[in-house]
Amino acid sequence: MELMGLLALAFGFGLLHALDADHVLAVTGLSSMKDNSSVKSTTFSLRWALGHGLSILLIGSLVVFFGMAIPYQFSSLAEELVGFMLLGIGILVITDLVRQRNTLYMHKHDQWPVHVHLQTSKTFNPLHKHRHGAVMVGLLHGAAGSAPLLALLPVTQLDSSVVAMSYLLLFCLGVLLSMLVVGGVLGSVCQRLGHISMWLPTLLRSLVAILSIGMGLYLISLGAS
């Protein structure tokens, strides 16, 4: 029972860890620069979670099998890099919004009266051409924030390497499932907002960009202090 409780705790920690503000902002900012759909957002969240899990398992394996300690400077540097990454994501989102050329046009369906649509031209976005961008962001997140505390620190207290790796795997599974839910909800919300008003998705993206820049500057200031 004690073992099952420990593993359940690892899974629960993973579920909560995925909801860290910097994680949600990064995934929201990146996925908002693609077509707003639950499938696209969920796919982006999946890639982020895979990168995050790979980072946790890699660092955890070094701790479990080789007894390596995680230097504080390493986690601190990773946290500062996350800050720069969030700052960059926020700037990219704003740049993408500014580059959009929005035009109104009249449109009519067979069963609906004439109504107005907002046509948005596709603009160049560097993240569109880097399909593994979310994976790389997840890799960085796996080495920063509360991940070392919730996932890596507990395994140093375990005598069995099998139990330790099981703990890490369940933690990563919790992160994965939680982030998939976040991605699905995000895509659904964006779609619904677009049906309510043509401007609401743009307002949401603007808010995400501002929050991302703010969080990025905050993390950078912590690293510099």
JSON list of C-alpha atoms in Angstrom, two decimals:
[
{"chain": "A", "resi": 1, "resn": "MET", "atom": "CA", "xyz": [0.00, 0.00, 0.00]},
{"chain": "A", "resi": 2, "resn": "GLU", "atom": "CA", "xyz": [2.86, 2.36, 0.77]},
{"chain": "A", "resi": 3, "resn": "LEU", "atom": "CA", "xyz": [4.31, 1.77, -2.69]},
{"chain": "A", "resi": 4, "resn": "MET", "atom": "CA", "xyz": [0.95, 2.34, -4.38]},
{"chain": "A", "resi": 5, "resn": "GLY", "atom": "CA", "xyz": [0.50, 5.55, -2.42]},
{"chain": "A", "resi": 6, "resn": "LEU", "atom": "CA", "xyz": [3.92, 6.77, -3.51]},
{"chain": "A", "resi": 7, "resn": "LEU", "atom": "CA", "xyz": [3.21, 6.05, -7.16]},
{"chain": "A", "resi": 8, "resn": "ALA", "atom": "CA", "xyz": [-0.23, 7.66, -6.93]},
{"chain": "A", "resi": 9, "resn": "LEU", "atom": "CA", "xyz": [1.47, 10.71, -5.44]},
{"chain": "A", "resi": 10, "resn": "ALA", "atom": "CA", "xyz": [3.86, 10.84, -8.40]},
{"chain": "A", "resi": 11, "resn": "PHE", "atom": "CA", "xyz": [0.94, 10.77, -10.82]},
{"chain": "A", "resi": 12, "resn": "GLY", "atom": "CA", "xyz": [-0.86, 13.50, -8.88]},
{"chain": "A", "resi": 13, "resn": "PHE", "atom": "CA", "xyz": [2.24, 15.67, -8.77]},
{"chain": "A", "resi": 14, "resn": "GLY", "atom": "CA", "xyz": [2.51, 15.29, -12.55]},
{"chain": "A", "resi": 15, "resn": "LEU", "atom": "CA", "xyz": [-1.09, 16.37, -13.05]},
{"chain": "A", "resi": 16, "resn": "LEU", "atom": "CA", "xyz": [-0.51, 19.51, -10.99]},
{"chain": "A", "resi": 17, "resn": "HIS", "atom": "CA", "xyz": [2.93, 20.27, -12.38]},
{"chain": "A", "resi": 18, "resn": "ALA", "atom": "CA", "xyz": [1.59, 20.57, -15.93]},
{"chain": "A", "resi": 19, "resn": "LEU", "atom": "CA", "xyz": [-0.63, 23.44, -14.77]},
{"chain": "A", "resi": 20, "resn": "ASP", "atom": "CA", "xyz": [2.29, 25.68, -13.75]},
{"chain": "A", "resi": 21, "resn": "ALA", "atom": "CA", "xyz": [1.72, 29.16, -15.16]},
{"chain": "A", "resi": 22, "resn": "ASP", "atom": "CA", "xyz": [4.84, 29.16, -17.34]},
{"chain": "A", "resi": 23, "resn": "HIS", "atom": "CA", "xyz": [3.86, 25.80, -18.86]},
{"chain": "A", "resi": 24, "resn": "VAL", "atom": "CA", "xyz": [0.33, 26.88, -19.73]},
{"chain": "A", "resi": 25, "resn": "LEU", "atom": "CA", "xyz": [1.50, 30.22, -21.13]},
{"chain": "A", "resi": 26, "resn": "ALA", "atom": "CA", "xyz": [4.16, 28.59, -23.30]},
{"chain": "A", "resi": 27, "resn": "VAL", "atom": "CA", "xyz": [1.81, 26.01, -24.79]},
{"chain": "A", "resi": 28, "resn": "THR", "atom": "CA", "xyz": [-1.00, 28.54, -25.20]},
{"chain": "A", "resi": 29, "resn": "GLY", "atom": "CA", "xyz": [1.28, 31.04, -26.89]},
{"chain": "A", "resi": 30, "resn": "LEU", "atom": "CA", "xyz": [2.79, 28.50, -29.26]},
{"chain": "A", "resi": 31, "resn": "SER", "atom": "CA", "xyz": [-0.46, 26.80, -30.20]},
{"chain": "A", "resi": 32, "resn": "SER", "atom": "CA", "xyz": [-2.28, 30.12, -30.69]},
{"chain": "A", "resi": 33, "resn": "MET", "atom": "CA", "xyz": [-0.06, 30.79, -33.69]},
{"chain": "A", "resi": 34, "resn": "LYS", "atom": "CA", "xyz": [-1.60, 27.81, -35.46]},
{"chain": "A", "resi": 35, "resn": "ASP", "atom": "CA", "xyz": [-5.16, 27.29, -36.65]},
{"chain": "A", "resi": 36, "resn": "ASN", "atom": "CA", "xyz": [-7.47, 27.40, -33.67]},
{"chain": "A", "resi": 37, "resn": "SER", "atom": "CA", "xyz": [-8.73, 23.84, -33.26]},
{"chain": "A", "resi": 38, "resn": "SER", "atom": "CA", "xyz": [-8.80, 21.27, -30.48]},
{"chain": "A", "resi": 39, "resn": "VAL", "atom": "CA", "xyz": [-6.80, 18.81, -32.59]},
{"chain": "A", "resi": 40, "resn": "LYS", "atom": "CA", "xyz": [-3.98, 21.29, -33.31]},
{"chain": "A", "resi": 41, "resn": "SER", "atom": "CA", "xyz": [-3.82, 22.51, -29.70]},
{"chain": "A", "resi": 42, "resn": "THR", "atom": "CA", "xyz": [-3.85, 18.95, -28.34]},
{"chain": "A", "resi": 43, "resn": "THR", "atom": "CA", "xyz": [-1.11, 17.91, -30.76]},
{"chain": "A", "resi": 44, "resn": "PHE", "atom": "CA", "xyz": [1.02, 20.85, -29.66]},
{"chain": "A", "resi": 45, "resn": "SER", "atom": "CA", "xyz": [0.40, 19.98, -26.00]},
{"chain": "A", "resi": 46, "resn": "LEU", "atom": "CA", "xyz": [1.38, 16.37, -26.70]},
{"chain": "A", "resi": 47, "resn": "ARG", "atom": "CA", "xyz": [4.68, 17.43, -28.23]},
{"chain": "A", "resi": 48, "resn": "TRP", "atom": "CA", "xyz": [5.42, 19.70, -25.29]},
{"chain": "A", "resi": 49, "resn": "ALA", "atom": "CA", "xyz": [4.65, 16.90, -22.82]},
{"chain": "A", "resi": 50, "resn": "LEU", "atom": "CA", "xyz": [6.86, 14.44, -24.70]},
{"chain": "A", "resi": 51, "resn": "GLY", "atom": "CA", "xyz": [9.77, 16.89, -24.58]},
{"chain": "A", "resi": 52, "resn": "HIS", "atom": "CA", "xyz": [9.16, 17.56, -20.89]},
{"chain": "A", "resi": 53, "resn": "GLY", "atom": "CA", "xyz": [9.02, 13.83, -20.12]},
{"chain": "A", "resi": 54, "resn": "LEU", "atom": "CA", "xyz": [12.18, 13.12, -22.08]},
{"chain": "A", "resi": 55, "resn": "SER", "atom": "CA", "xyz": [14.03, 15.77, -20.09]},
{"chain": "A", "resi": 56, "resn": "ILE", "atom": "CA", "xyz": [12.77, 14.42, -16.76]},
{"chain": "A", "resi": 57, "resn": "LEU", "atom": "CA", "xyz": [13.63, 10.82, -17.64]},
{"chain": "A", "resi": 58, "resn": "LEU", "atom": "CA", "xyz": [17.08, 11.73, -18.93]},
{"chain": "A", "resi": 59, "resn": "ILE", "atom": "CA", "xyz": [18.04, 13.78, -15.88]},
{"chain": "A", "resi": 60, "resn": "GLY", "atom": "CA", "xyz": [16.33, 11.29, -13.57]},
{"chain": "A", "resi": 61, "resn": "SER", "atom": "CA", "xyz": [18.29, 8.39, -15.05]},
{"chain": "A", "resi": 62, "resn": "LEU", "atom": "CA", "xyz": [21.55, 10.21, -14.32]},
{"chain": "A", "resi": 63, "resn": "VAL", "atom": "CA", "xyz": [20.41, 10.69, -10.73]},
{"chain": "A", "resi": 64, "resn": "VAL", "atom": "CA", "xyz": [19.12, 7.13, -10.21]},
{"chain": "A", "resi": 65, "resn": "PHE", "atom": "CA", "xyz": [21.78, 5.08, -11.98]},
{"chain": "A", "resi": 66, "resn": "PHE", "atom": "CA", "xyz": [24.86, 7.24, -11.60]},
{"chain": "A", "resi": 67, "resn": "GLY", "atom": "CA", "xyz": [24.13, 9.05, -8.35]},
{"chain": "A", "resi": 68, "resn": "MET", "atom": "CA", "xyz": [24.67, 12.43, -9.95]},
{"chain": "A", "resi": 69, "resn": "ALA", "atom": "CA", "xyz": [23.45, 15.51, -8.11]},
{"chain": "A", "resi": 70, "resn": "ILE", "atom": "CA", "xyz": [21.61, 18.32, -9.86]},
{"chain": "A", "resi": 71, "resn": "PRO", "atom": "CA", "xyz": [23.58, 21.56, -9.37]},
{"chain": "A", "resi": 72, "resn": "TYR", "atom": "CA", "xyz": [21.48, 24.50, -8.26]},
{"chain": "A", "resi": 73, "resn": "GLN", "atom": "CA", "xyz": [23.14, 26.58, -10.97]},
{"chain": "A", "resi": 74, "resn": "PHE", "atom": "CA", "xyz": [21.78, 24.19, -13.61]},
{"chain": "A", "resi": 75, "resn": "SER", "atom": "CA", "xyz": [18.15, 24.59, -12.54]},
{"chain": "A", "resi": 76, "resn": "SER", "atom": "CA", "xyz": [18.63, 28.34, -12.08]},
{"chain": "A", "resi": 77, "resn": "LEU", "atom": "CA", "xyz": [20.05, 28.69, -15.59]},
{"chain": "A", "resi": 78, "resn": "ALA", "atom": "CA", "xyz": [17.21, 26.61, -17.04]},
{"chain": "A", "resi": 79, "resn": "GLU", "atom": "CA", "xyz": [14.69, 28.82, -15.25]},
{"chain": "A", "resi": 80, "resn": "GLU", "atom": "CA", "xyz": [16.29, 31.94, -16.70]},
{"chain": "A", "resi": 81, "resn": "LEU", "atom": "CA", "xyz": [16.28, 30.41, -20.18]},
{"chain": "A", "resi": 82, "resn": "VAL", "atom": "CA", "xyz": [12.58, 29.65, -19.75]},
{"chain": "A", "resi": 83, "resn": "GLY", "atom": "CA", "xyz": [12.12, 33.35, -19.01]},
{"chain": "A", "resi": 84, "resn": "PHE", "atom": "CA", "xyz": [13.83, 34.33, -22.27]},
{"chain": "A", "resi": 85, "resn": "MET", "atom": "CA", "xyz": [11.78, 31.71, -24.10]},
{"chain": "A", "resi": 86, "resn": "LEU", "atom": "CA", "xyz": [8.48, 33.08, -22.73]},
{"chain": "A", "resi": 87, "resn": "LEU", "atom": "CA", "xyz": [9.60, 36.59, -23.63]},
{"chain": "A", "resi": 88, "resn": "GLY", "atom": "CA", "xyz": [10.33, 35.44, -27.16]},
{"chain": "A", "resi": 89, "resn": "ILE", "atom": "CA", "xyz": [6.99, 33.61, -27.47]},
{"chain": "A", "resi": 90, "resn": "GLY", "atom": "CA", "xyz": [5.12, 36.71, -26.36]},
{"chain": "A", "resi": 91, "resn": "ILE", "atom": "CA", "xyz": [6.97, 38.87, -28.89]},
{"chain": "A", "resi": 92, "resn": "LEU", "atom": "CA", "xyz": [6.31, 36.33, -31.65]},
{"chain": "A", "resi": 93, "resn": "VAL", "atom": "CA", "xyz": [2.59, 36.28, -30.87]},
{"chain": "A", "resi": 94, "resn": "ILE", "atom": "CA", "xyz": [2.40, 40.08, -30.98]},
{"chain": "A", "resi": 95, "resn": "THR", "atom": "CA", "xyz": [4.41, 40.15, -34.21]},
{"chain": "A", "resi": 96, "resn": "ASP", "atom": "CA", "xyz": [2.09, 37.58, -35.75]},
{"chain": "A", "resi": 97, "resn": "LEU", "atom": "CA", "xyz": [-0.95, 39.65, -34.72]},
{"chain": "A", "resi": 98, "resn": "VAL", "atom": "CA", "xyz": [0.52, 42.83, -36.21]},
{"chain": "A", "resi": 99, "resn": "ARG", "atom": "CA", "xyz": [1.35, 41.08, -39.49]},
{"chain": "A", "resi": 100, "resn": "GLN", "atom": "CA", "xyz": [-2.17, 39.80, -39.94]},
{"chain": "A", "resi": 101, "resn": "ARG", "atom": "CA", "xyz": [-4.09, 41.56, -42.68]},
{"chain": "A", "resi": 102, "resn": "ASN", "atom": "CA", "xyz": [-7.72, 41.35, -41.73]},
{"chain": "A", "resi": 103, "resn": "THR", "atom": "CA", "xyz": [-10.43, 42.16, -44.25]},
{"chain": "A", "resi": 104, "resn": "LEU", "atom": "CA", "xyz": [-14.21, 42.00, -43.92]},
{"chain": "A", "resi": 105, "resn": "TYR", "atom": "CA", "xyz": [-16.28, 40.43, -46.65]},
{"chain": "A", "resi": 106, "resn": "MET", "atom": "CA", "xyz": [-19.92, 39.62, -47.16]},
{"chain": "A", "resi": 107, "resn": "HIS", "atom": "CA", "xyz": [-20.86, 35.96, -47.30]},
{"chain": "A", "resi": 108, "resn": "LYS", "atom": "CA", "xyz": [-24.07, 33.99, -47.65]},
{"chain": "A", "resi": 109, "resn": "HIS", "atom": "CA", "xyz": [-24.88, 30.34, -46.98]},
{"chain": "A", "resi": 110, "resn": "ASP", "atom": "CA", "xyz": [-27.95, 28.68, -48.46]},
{"chain": "A", "resi": 111, "resn": "GLN", "atom": "CA", "xyz": [-29.78, 28.54, -45.15]},
{"chain": "A", "resi": 112, "resn": "TRP", "atom": "CA", "xyz": [-28.39, 31.73, -43.60]},
{"chain": "A", "resi": 113, "resn": "PRO", "atom": "CA", "xyz": [-28.88, 35.40, -44.46]},
{"chain": "A", "resi": 114, "resn": "VAL", "atom": "CA", "xyz": [-26.03, 37.55, -45.71]},
{"chain": "A", "resi": 115, "resn": "HIS", "atom": "CA", "xyz": [-23.48, 38.11, -42.95]},
{"chain": "A", "resi": 116, "resn": "VAL", "atom": "CA", "xyz": [-19.96, 39.44, -42.43]},
{"chain": "A", "resi": 117, "resn": "HIS", "atom": "CA", "xyz": [-16.83, 37.28, -42.13]},
{"chain": "A", "resi": 118, "resn": "LEU", "atom": "CA", "xyz": [-13.34, 38.26, -41.05]},
{"chain": "A", "resi": 119, "resn": "GLN", "atom": "CA", "xyz": [-10.79, 36.91, -43.51]},
{"chain": "A", "resi": 120, "resn": "THR", "atom": "CA", "xyz": [-7.29, 36.62, -42.10]},
{"chain": "A", "resi": 121, "resn": "SER", "atom": "CA", "xyz": [-4.40, 36.18, -44.48]},
{"chain": "A", "resi": 122, "resn": "LYS", "atom": "CA", "xyz": [-1.74, 33.67, -43.54]},
{"chain": "A", "resi": 123, "resn": "THR", "atom": "CA", "xyz": [1.45, 35.30, -42.45]},
{"chain": "A", "resi": 124, "resn": "PHE", "atom": "CA", "xyz": [4.96, 34.07, -42.05]},
{"chain": "A", "resi": 125, "resn": "ASN", "atom": "CA", "xyz": [5.53, 32.52, -38.67]},
{"chain": "A", "resi": 126, "resn": "PRO", "atom": "CA", "xyz": [8.89, 30.94, -37.86]},
{"chain": "A", "resi": 127, "resn": "LEU", "atom": "CA", "xyz": [7.25, 28.45, -35.50]},
{"chain": "A", "resi": 128, "resn": "HIS", "atom": "CA", "xyz": [5.11, 27.09, -38.33]},
{"chain": "A", "resi": 129, "resn": "LYS", "atom": "CA", "xyz": [8.22, 25.65, -39.94]},
{"chain": "A", "resi": 130, "resn": "HIS", "atom": "CA", "xyz": [9.63, 24.15, -36.75]},
{"chain": "A", "resi": 131, "resn": "ARG", "atom": "CA", "xyz": [7.38, 21.23, -35.94]},
{"chain": "A", "resi": 132, "resn": "HIS", "atom": "CA", "xyz": [9.62, 20.21, -33.04]},
{"chain": "A", "resi": 133, "resn": "GLY", "atom": "CA", "xyz": [9.55, 23.64, -31.40]},
{"chain": "A", "resi": 134, "resn": "ALA", "atom": "CA", "xyz": [7.10, 22.50, -28.73]},
{"chain": "A", "resi": 135, "resn": "VAL", "atom": "CA", "xyz": [9.31, 19.48, -27.95]},
{"chain": "A", "resi": 136, "resn": "MET", "atom": "CA", "xyz": [12.31, 21.73, -27.40]},
{"chain": "A", "resi": 137, "resn": "VAL", "atom": "CA", "xyz": [10.28, 24.02, -25.13]},
{"chain": "A", "resi": 138, "resn": "GLY", "atom": "CA", "xyz": [9.16, 20.98, -23.14]},
{"chain": "A", "resi": 139, "resn": "LEU", "atom": "CA", "xyz": [12.76, 19.79, -22.82]},
{"chain": "A", "resi": 140, "resn": "LEU", "atom": "CA", "xyz": [13.74, 23.11, -21.29]},
{"chain": "A", "resi": 141, "resn": "HIS", "atom": "CA", "xyz": [10.75, 23.15, -18.95]},
{"chain": "A", "resi": 142, "resn": "GLY", "atom": "CA", "xyz": [11.65, 19.68, -17.70]},
{"chain": "A", "resi": 143, "resn": "ALA", "atom": "CA", "xyz": [14.90, 21.00, -16.27]},
{"chain": "A", "resi": 144, "resn": "ALA", "atom": "CA", "xyz": [13.42, 24.12, -14.69]},
{"chain": "A", "resi": 145, "resn": "GLY", "atom": "CA", "xyz": [10.72, 25.21, -12.30]},
{"chain": "A", "resi": 146, "resn": "SER", "atom": "CA", "xyz": [9.19, 22.77, -9.84]},
{"chain": "A", "resi": 147, "resn": "ALA", "atom": "CA", "xyz": [10.08, 19.66, -11.87]},
{"chain": "A", "resi": 148, "resn": "PRO", "atom": "CA", "xyz": [13.35, 18.95, -10.01]},
{"chain": "A", "resi": 149, "resn": "LEU", "atom": "CA", "xyz": [11.55, 19.39, -6.68]},
{"chain": "A", "resi": 150, "resn": "LEU", "atom": "CA", "xyz": [8.49, 17.24, -7.44]},
{"chain": "A", "resi": 151, "resn": "ALA", "atom": "CA", "xyz": [10.04, 14.58, -9.68]},
{"chain": "A", "resi": 152, "resn": "LEU", "atom": "CA", "xyz": [13.80, 14.40, -9.22]},
{"chain": "A", "resi": 153, "resn": "LEU", "atom": "CA", "xyz": [14.28, 15.14, -5.53]},
{"chain": "A", "resi": 154, "resn": "PRO", "atom": "CA", "xyz": [11.98, 12.32, -4.30]},
{"chain": "A", "resi": 155, "resn": "VAL", "atom": "CA", "xyz": [13.78, 9.66, -6.36]},
{"chain": "A", "resi": 156, "resn": "THR", "atom": "CA", "xyz": [17.03, 10.43, -4.54]},
{"chain": "A", "resi": 157, "resn": "GLN", "atom": "CA", "xyz": [15.38, 9.09, -1.38]},
{"chain": "A", "resi": 158, "resn": "LEU", "atom": "CA", "xyz": [14.34, 5.77, -2.93]},
{"chain": "A", "resi": 159, "resn": "ASP", "atom": "CA", "xyz": [16.49, 2.66, -2.57]},
{"chain": "A", "resi": 160, "resn": "SER", "atom": "CA", "xyz": [15.08, 0.79, -5.56]},
{"chain": "A", "resi": 161, "resn": "SER", "atom": "CA", "xyz": [15.96, 1.99, -9.04]},
{"chain": "A", "resi": 162, "resn": "VAL", "atom": "CA", "xyz": [12.85, 0.24, -10.40]},
{"chain": "A", "resi": 163, "resn": "VAL", "atom": "CA", "xyz": [10.60, 2.14, -8.01]},
{"chain": "A", "resi": 164, "resn": "ALA", "atom": "CA", "xyz": [12.45, 5.37, -8.75]},
{"chain": "A", "resi": 165, "resn": "MET", "atom": "CA", "xyz": [12.00, 5.03, -12.51]},
{"chain": "A", "resi": 166, "resn": "SER", "atom": "CA", "xyz": [8.37, 4.02, -12.01]},
{"chain": "A", "resi": 167, "resn": "TYR", "atom": "CA", "xyz": [7.89, 7.20, -10.00]},
{"chain": "A", "resi": 168, "resn": "LEU", "atom": "CA", "xyz": [9.36, 9.28, -12.84]},
{"chain": "A", "resi": 169, "resn": "LEU", "atom": "CA", "xyz": [7.28, 7.51, -15.49]},
{"chain": "A", "resi": 170, "resn": "LEU", "atom": "CA", "xyz": [4.03, 8.06, -13.59]},
{"chain": "A", "resi": 171, "resn": "PHE", "atom": "CA", "xyz": [4.97, 11.69, -12.97]},
{"chain": "A", "resi": 172, "resn": "CYS", "atom": "CA", "xyz": [5.52, 12.14, -16.72]},
{"chain": "A", "resi": 173, "resn": "LEU", "atom": "CA", "xyz": [2.24, 10.35, -17.47]},
{"chain": "A", "resi": 174, "resn": "GLY", "atom": "CA", "xyz": [0.41, 12.75, -15.17]},
{"chain": "A", "resi": 175, "resn": "VAL", "atom": "CA", "xyz": [1.99, 15.71, -16.94]},
{"chain": "A", "resi": 176, "resn": "LEU", "atom": "CA", "xyz": [1.04, 14.26, -20.32]},
{"chain": "A", "resi": 177, "resn": "LEU", "atom": "CA", "xyz": [-2.63, 13.65, -19.47]},
{"chain": "A", "resi": 178, "resn": "SER", "atom": "CA", "xyz": [-3.05, 17.01, -17.77]},
{"chain": "A", "resi": 179, "resn": "MET", "atom": "CA", "xyz": [-1.48, 18.90, -20.68]},
{"chain": "A", "resi": 180, "resn": "LEU", "atom": "CA", "xyz": [-3.66, 17.03, -23.20]},
{"chain": "A", "resi": 181, "resn": "VAL", "atom": "CA", "xyz": [-6.71, 18.26, -21.32]},
{"chain": "A", "resi": 182, "resn": "VAL", "atom": "CA", "xyz": [-5.29, 21.80, -21.34]},
{"chain": "A", "resi": 183, "resn": "GLY", "atom": "CA", "xyz": [-4.72, 21.61, -25.09]},
{"chain": "A", "resi": 184, "resn": "GLY", "atom": "CA", "xyz": [-8.20, 20.27, -25.78]},
{"chain": "A", "resi": 185, "resn": "VAL", "atom": "CA", "xyz": [-9.87, 22.91, -23.64]},
{"chain": "A", "resi": 186, "resn": "LEU", "atom": "CA", "xyz": [-7.74, 25.66, -25.18]},
{"chain": "A", "resi": 187, "resn": "GLY", "atom": "CA", "xyz": [-8.67, 24.69, -28.72]},
{"chain": "A", "resi": 188, "resn": "SER", "atom": "CA", "xyz": [-12.35, 24.38, -27.83]},
{"chain": "A", "resi": 189, "resn": "VAL", "atom": "CA", "xyz": [-12.40, 27.78, -26.11]},
{"chain": "A", "resi": 190, "resn": "CYS", "atom": "CA", "xyz": [-10.73, 29.47, -29.10]},
{"chain": "A", "resi": 191, "resn": "GLN", "atom": "CA", "xyz": [-13.26, 27.94, -31.47]},
{"chain": "A", "resi": 192, "resn": "ARG", "atom": "CA", "xyz": [-16.21, 29.03, -29.33]},
{"chain": "A", "resi": 193, "resn": "LEU", "atom": "CA", "xyz": [-14.84, 32.55, -28.97]},
{"chain": "A", "resi": 194, "resn": "GLY", "atom": "CA", "xyz": [-14.47, 32.76, -32.74]},
{"chain": "A", "resi": 195, "resn": "HIS", "atom": "CA", "xyz": [-18.15, 31.84, -33.14]},
{"chain": "A", "resi": 196, "resn": "ILE", "atom": "CA", "xyz": [-19.23, 34.50, -30.65]},
{"chain": "A", "resi": 197, "resn": "SER", "atom": "CA", "xyz": [-17.15, 37.35, -32.03]},
{"chain": "A", "resi": 198, "resn": "MET", "atom": "CA", "xyz": [-14.47, 37.66, -34.70]},
{"chain": "A", "resi": 199, "resn": "TRP", "atom": "CA", "xyz": [-12.32, 39.77, -32.37]},
{"chain": "A", "resi": 200, "resn": "LEU", "atom": "CA", "xyz": [-12.35, 37.62, -29.23]},
{"chain": "A", "resi": 201, "resn": "PRO", "atom": "CA", "xyz": [-9.60, 35.16, -30.37]},
{"chain": "A", "resi": 202, "resn": "THR", "atom": "CA", "xyz": [-7.37, 38.15, -31.17]},
{"chain": "A", "resi": 203, "resn": "LEU", "atom": "CA", "xyz": [-8.02, 39.63, -27.73]},
{"chain": "A", "resi": 204, "resn": "LEU", "atom": "CA", "xyz": [-7.23, 36.28, -26.12]},
{"chain": "A", "resi": 205, "resn": "ARG", "atom": "CA", "xyz": [-3.97, 35.99, -28.04]},
{"chain": "A", "resi": 206, "resn": "SER", "atom": "CA", "xyz": [-3.04, 39.53, -27.06]},
{"chain": "A", "resi": 207, "resn": "LEU", "atom": "CA", "xyz": [-3.66, 38.73, -23.39]},
{"chain": "A", "resi": 208, "resn": "VAL", "atom": "CA", "xyz": [-1.57, 35.56, -23.64]},
{"chain": "A", "resi": 209, "resn": "ALA", "atom": "CA", "xyz": [1.26, 37.52, -25.26]},
{"chain": "A", "resi": 210, "resn": "ILE", "atom": "CA", "xyz": [1.23, 40.16, -22.52]},
{"chain": "A", "resi": 211, "resn": "LEU", "atom": "CA", "xyz": [1.16, 37.56, -19.76]},
{"chain": "A", "resi": 212, "resn": "SER", "atom": "CA", "xyz": [3.93, 35.57, -21.45]},
{"chain": "A", "resi": 213, "resn": "ILE", "atom": "CA", "xyz": [6.16, 38.65, -21.69]},
{"chain": "A", "resi": 214, "resn": "GLY", "atom": "CA", "xyz": [5.42, 39.55, -18.08]},
{"chain": "A", "resi": 215, "resn": "MET", "atom": "CA", "xyz": [6.19, 36.06, -16.81]},
{"chain": "A", "resi": 216, "resn": "GLY", "atom": "CA", "xyz": [9.34, 35.95, -18.93]},
{"chain": "A", "resi": 217, "resn": "LEU", "atom": "CA", "xyz": [10.64, 39.23, -17.53]},
{"chain": "A", "resi": 218, "resn": "TYR", "atom": "CA", "xyz": [9.85, 38.05, -14.00]},
{"chain": "A", "resi": 219, "resn": "LEU", "atom": "CA", "xyz": [11.83, 34.81, -14.41]},
{"chain": "A", "resi": 220, "resn": "ILE", "atom": "CA", "xyz": [14.72, 36.67, -16.02]},
{"chain": "A", "resi": 221, "resn": "SER", "atom": "CA", "xyz": [14.81, 39.12, -13.10]},
{"chain": "A", "resi": 222, "resn": "LEU", "atom": "CA", "xyz": [14.92, 36.20, -10.64]},
{"chain": "A", "resi": 223, "resn": "GLY", "atom": "CA", "xyz": [17.87, 34.72, -12.48]},
{"chain": "A", "resi": 224, "resn": "ALA", "atom": "CA", "xyz": [19.70, 38.04, -12.53]},
{"chain": "A", "resi": 225, "resn": "SER", "atom": "CA", "xyz": [19.21, 38.67, -8.82]}
]
